[in-house]
């Protein structure tokens, strides 16, 4: 997020400061006076409201309204990760509303950025685990039937949360606050120098730049590129296997999880692109940066409220308007789709049982 996850000074030379500093860019682009701040505050507020409401419903339904399955465990953990970030979002909304003046102290500066990065890592690792789970279920159906269990999924989720914590820990180390242009800003202090203004960030080849590069490259590889390659490979294998064995007749198999995965990578792509541009001192005009930074922020955080919407609008029961939203959520969460390649398919909720009788064939071929 700009100022939440973007450096107060992207450059390590003074000549880049006026061009790449987010606060300066916003002021130079006159966005503070054009109503853009109010627009972004409204966008962030809508995302926050939808995220807390939607993910809160998923958590309640996943815990109390559906039987625990492997699929439910995956989606429940996705919802918890998004919910934790959503409840911290009002702090960033207040930061933007105050024209990027940070009044919440150093600790919250670190925690707020940590939650964003942790949400990114947790989400992408869970999506990778879901893809591997489906791939194994198709390639090794007998093993999956005997060993695929809720306990194993829970253990995998614990590993994912711990790994995401360690990969997000640089935010707890490098986030700092300082005064700039009469304001307090929250930024990445990779030089670890006390009371050092953003304009004095370390030069190319210094220890600070090495830390910056290490964090950025690790974040891009572990939080985007490598998971994207693994997920893509998994679904190419799944599609090939199903078509080769004539196990599917539809052109849109496993559409819910595919939509979630595509949405995640589309939302986070601008974020990683900006970070890579920042790392290599790309000359971005201040007027452009002043619009791109908050826009990329809005796109990235929007991912935290998208999954519950996708559960509802892409679930098996969406076309049946008599089914309530809560029922659609429960149906999307409860389908343990990993065993769909077997002759029989279990229904795990009372909510969807009647609809499954009417569309059993479609469910067998649509969802893994």
XYZ file of C-alpha atoms in Angstrom, residues 80-333:
254
model
C -9.372 -15.506 8.412
C -6.301 -14.064 6.659
C -8.440 -11.540 4.779
C -10.485 -10.688 7.874
C -7.387 -9.914 9.970
C -6.231 -7.469 7.327
C -9.683 -5.921 6.906
C -10.019 -5.069 10.582
C -6.713 -3.151 10.396
C -7.733 -1.268 7.256
C -9.536 1.601 9.080
C -6.126 2.779 10.304
C -4.919 3.188 6.734
C -8.196 4.846 5.765
C -7.646 7.417 8.529
C -4.051 7.882 7.312
C -5.250 8.701 3.802
C -8.070 10.911 5.096
C -5.506 12.950 7.057
C -3.564 13.597 3.850
C -0.978 10.933 4.669
C -0.103 12.097 8.144
C 0.688 9.117 10.414
C -0.484 9.631 14.001
C -0.656 6.014 15.157
C 2.927 5.547 16.300
C 5.842 3.375 15.246
C 4.356 0.075 16.455
C 1.200 0.398 14.368
C 3.314 1.521 11.398
C 5.071 -1.830 11.562
C 1.975 -3.932 12.318
C -0.230 -2.420 9.624
C 2.294 -3.191 6.894
C 3.011 -6.604 8.403
C -0.678 -7.560 8.180
C -0.843 -6.596 4.507
C 2.237 -8.627 3.566
C 1.194 -11.517 5.798
C -2.211 -11.524 4.106
C -0.514 -11.691 0.717
C 1.746 -14.600 1.685
C -0.952 -16.541 3.525
C -3.401 -16.171 0.650
C -1.001 -17.191 -2.091
C 0.355 -20.140 -0.085
C -3.178 -21.355 0.602
C -4.071 -21.043 -3.083
C -0.941 -23.019 -3.922
C -1.877 -25.686 -1.368
C -5.396 -25.898 -2.810
C -3.985 -26.378 -6.305
C -1.557 -29.074 -5.162
C -4.395 -30.749 -3.250
C -6.529 -30.937 -6.375
C -3.628 -32.083 -8.520
C -2.794 -34.923 -6.132
C -6.473 -35.904 -5.956
C -6.560 -36.303 -9.727
C -3.173 -37.953 -10.207
C -3.300 -40.189 -7.098
C -6.997 -40.739 -6.355
C -6.460 -43.874 -4.267
C -3.835 -42.203 -2.082
C -6.023 -39.115 -1.727
C -9.018 -41.200 -0.680
C -6.976 -42.935 2.013
C -4.791 -40.090 3.299
C -6.449 -36.770 2.406
C -7.933 -35.605 5.678
C -9.001 -32.542 7.642
C -6.141 -33.113 10.089
C -3.586 -33.055 7.289
C -5.122 -29.869 5.869
C -4.997 -28.220 9.316
C -1.341 -29.170 9.699
C -0.587 -27.683 6.276
C -2.368 -24.462 7.286
C -0.261 -24.174 10.451
C 2.914 -24.493 8.358
C 1.581 -21.863 5.935
C 0.800 -19.354 8.696
C 4.210 -19.810 10.334
C 6.052 -19.514 7.013
C 4.043 -16.405 6.103
C 4.925 -14.882 9.483
C 8.669 -15.266 8.918
C 8.513 -14.000 5.339
C 6.500 -10.961 6.506
C 8.826 -10.197 9.432
C 10.934 -7.633 7.483
C 7.999 -5.256 7.934
C 8.510 -5.474 11.689
C 12.197 -4.627 11.229
C 12.360 -2.003 8.495
C 9.134 -0.018 8.872
C 9.814 3.345 10.478
C 8.325 6.801 10.937
C 9.888 10.177 10.216
C 8.958 13.795 9.496
C 8.684 14.914 5.885
C 7.182 18.140 4.573
C 5.617 18.895 7.939
C 4.010 15.445 8.217
C 4.821 12.155 9.905
C 5.081 9.374 7.365
C 5.352 5.585 7.658
C 8.043 4.213 5.357
C 10.649 1.489 4.766
C 13.929 2.407 6.436
C 16.204 -0.210 4.926
C 19.291 1.697 6.065
C 18.204 1.196 9.715
C 19.579 4.649 10.516
C 17.856 6.480 13.367
C 16.206 9.779 12.481
C 17.419 9.525 8.915
C 15.253 11.420 6.428
C 14.051 9.546 3.357
C 16.282 11.670 1.123
C 19.321 10.136 2.830
C 18.535 6.534 1.946
C 21.664 4.445 1.145
C 23.261 4.461 -2.267
C 23.378 1.669 -4.813
C 25.578 -1.169 -3.575
C 25.264 -0.252 0.092
C 23.925 -2.527 2.828
C 20.590 -0.712 2.782
C 20.159 -1.259 -0.933
C 21.075 -4.928 -0.518
C 18.379 -5.301 2.148
C 15.898 -3.523 -0.095
C 16.705 -5.804 -3.016
C 16.588 -8.928 -0.839
C 13.150 -8.096 0.570
C 11.726 -7.070 -2.813
C 13.047 -10.051 -4.779
C 12.012 -12.512 -2.054
C 8.549 -10.994 -1.932
C 8.173 -11.168 -5.707
C 9.478 -14.722 -6.031
C 7.817 -16.287 -2.965
C 4.650 -14.205 -3.007
C 3.954 -14.121 -6.735
C 6.113 -15.778 -9.402
C 6.886 -19.204 -7.907
C 3.291 -19.779 -6.637
C 1.974 -18.664 -10.032
C 4.159 -21.212 -11.827
C 3.189 -24.008 -9.416
C -0.519 -23.226 -9.637
C -0.421 -22.971 -13.422
C 1.407 -26.303 -13.698
C -1.093 -27.963 -11.355
C -4.119 -26.889 -13.357
C -2.541 -27.739 -16.696
C -1.907 -31.235 -15.337
C -5.462 -31.453 -13.988
C -7.060 -30.341 -17.252
C -4.887 -32.708 -19.288
C -5.629 -35.636 -16.972
C -9.366 -35.048 -16.941
C -9.623 -34.635 -20.690
C -7.335 -37.594 -21.342
C -9.481 -39.815 -19.122
C -12.735 -38.217 -20.340
C -13.683 -37.309 -16.771
C -15.069 -33.903 -17.649
C -17.472 -32.663 -20.289
C -17.458 -28.995 -19.396
C -15.095 -26.257 -20.547
C -15.219 -24.575 -17.129
C -14.097 -27.066 -14.470
C -13.405 -25.966 -10.898
C -14.473 -22.441 -11.803
C -14.704 -21.075 -8.248
C -11.121 -21.763 -7.238
C -9.778 -20.794 -10.678
C -11.607 -17.464 -10.367
C -10.130 -16.929 -6.888
C -6.612 -17.658 -8.141
C -6.899 -15.423 -11.212
C -8.358 -12.620 -9.108
C -5.511 -12.842 -6.618
C -2.772 -12.549 -9.222
C -4.525 -9.763 -11.126
C -4.958 -7.785 -7.910
C -1.346 -8.160 -6.795
C 0.373 -7.764 -10.170
C 0.428 -3.905 -10.098
C 1.803 -3.994 -6.549
C 4.767 -6.166 -7.492
C 5.348 -4.225 -10.709
C 5.678 -0.977 -8.744
C 8.079 -2.546 -6.288
C 10.299 -3.831 -9.099
C 10.222 -0.432 -10.805
C 11.181 1.148 -7.500
C 14.083 -1.269 -7.055
C 15.619 -0.347 -10.388
C 15.011 3.395 -10.057
C 12.600 3.551 -12.968
C 11.950 7.221 -13.818
C 8.209 7.524 -13.216
C 6.725 11.053 -13.520
C 5.289 12.400 -10.266
C 1.914 13.070 -11.869
C 1.690 9.438 -12.962
C 2.979 8.062 -9.667
C 0.507 10.166 -7.698
C -2.357 8.325 -9.397
C -0.785 4.887 -9.804
C 0.261 4.428 -6.161
C -3.191 4.763 -4.554
C -4.804 2.944 -7.484
C -2.435 -0.031 -7.141
C -3.120 0.034 -3.409
C -6.874 -0.110 -3.966
C -6.516 -3.015 -6.399
C -4.285 -4.968 -4.021
C -6.470 -4.545 -0.945
C -9.611 -5.253 -2.978
C -8.505 -8.869 -3.114
C -9.248 -9.136 0.615
C -12.995 -8.770 -0.022
C -13.319 -10.621 -3.336
C -13.428 -14.272 -2.280
C -16.846 -14.238 -0.519
C -18.282 -12.427 -3.550
C -16.889 -15.109 -5.842
C -18.309 -17.861 -3.615
C -21.780 -16.370 -4.063
C -21.707 -15.400 -7.729
C -19.876 -18.462 -9.038
C -21.264 -21.143 -6.746
C -23.242 -24.036 -8.127
C -26.513 -22.586 -6.857
C -26.190 -19.042 -8.194
C -28.619 -19.606 -11.054
C -31.247 -20.851 -8.623
C -32.450 -17.541 -7.234
C -34.562 -19.202 -4.568
C -31.339 -20.119 -2.734
C -30.324 -17.429 -0.254
C -26.876 -15.818 -0.147
C -26.008 -17.649 3.049
C -26.964 -20.925 1.406
C -24.741 -20.174 -1.562
C -21.849 -19.393 0.748
C -22.422 -22.603 2.684
C -22.636 -24.597 -0.537
C -19.417 -23.118 -1.934
C -17.552 -23.810 1.303
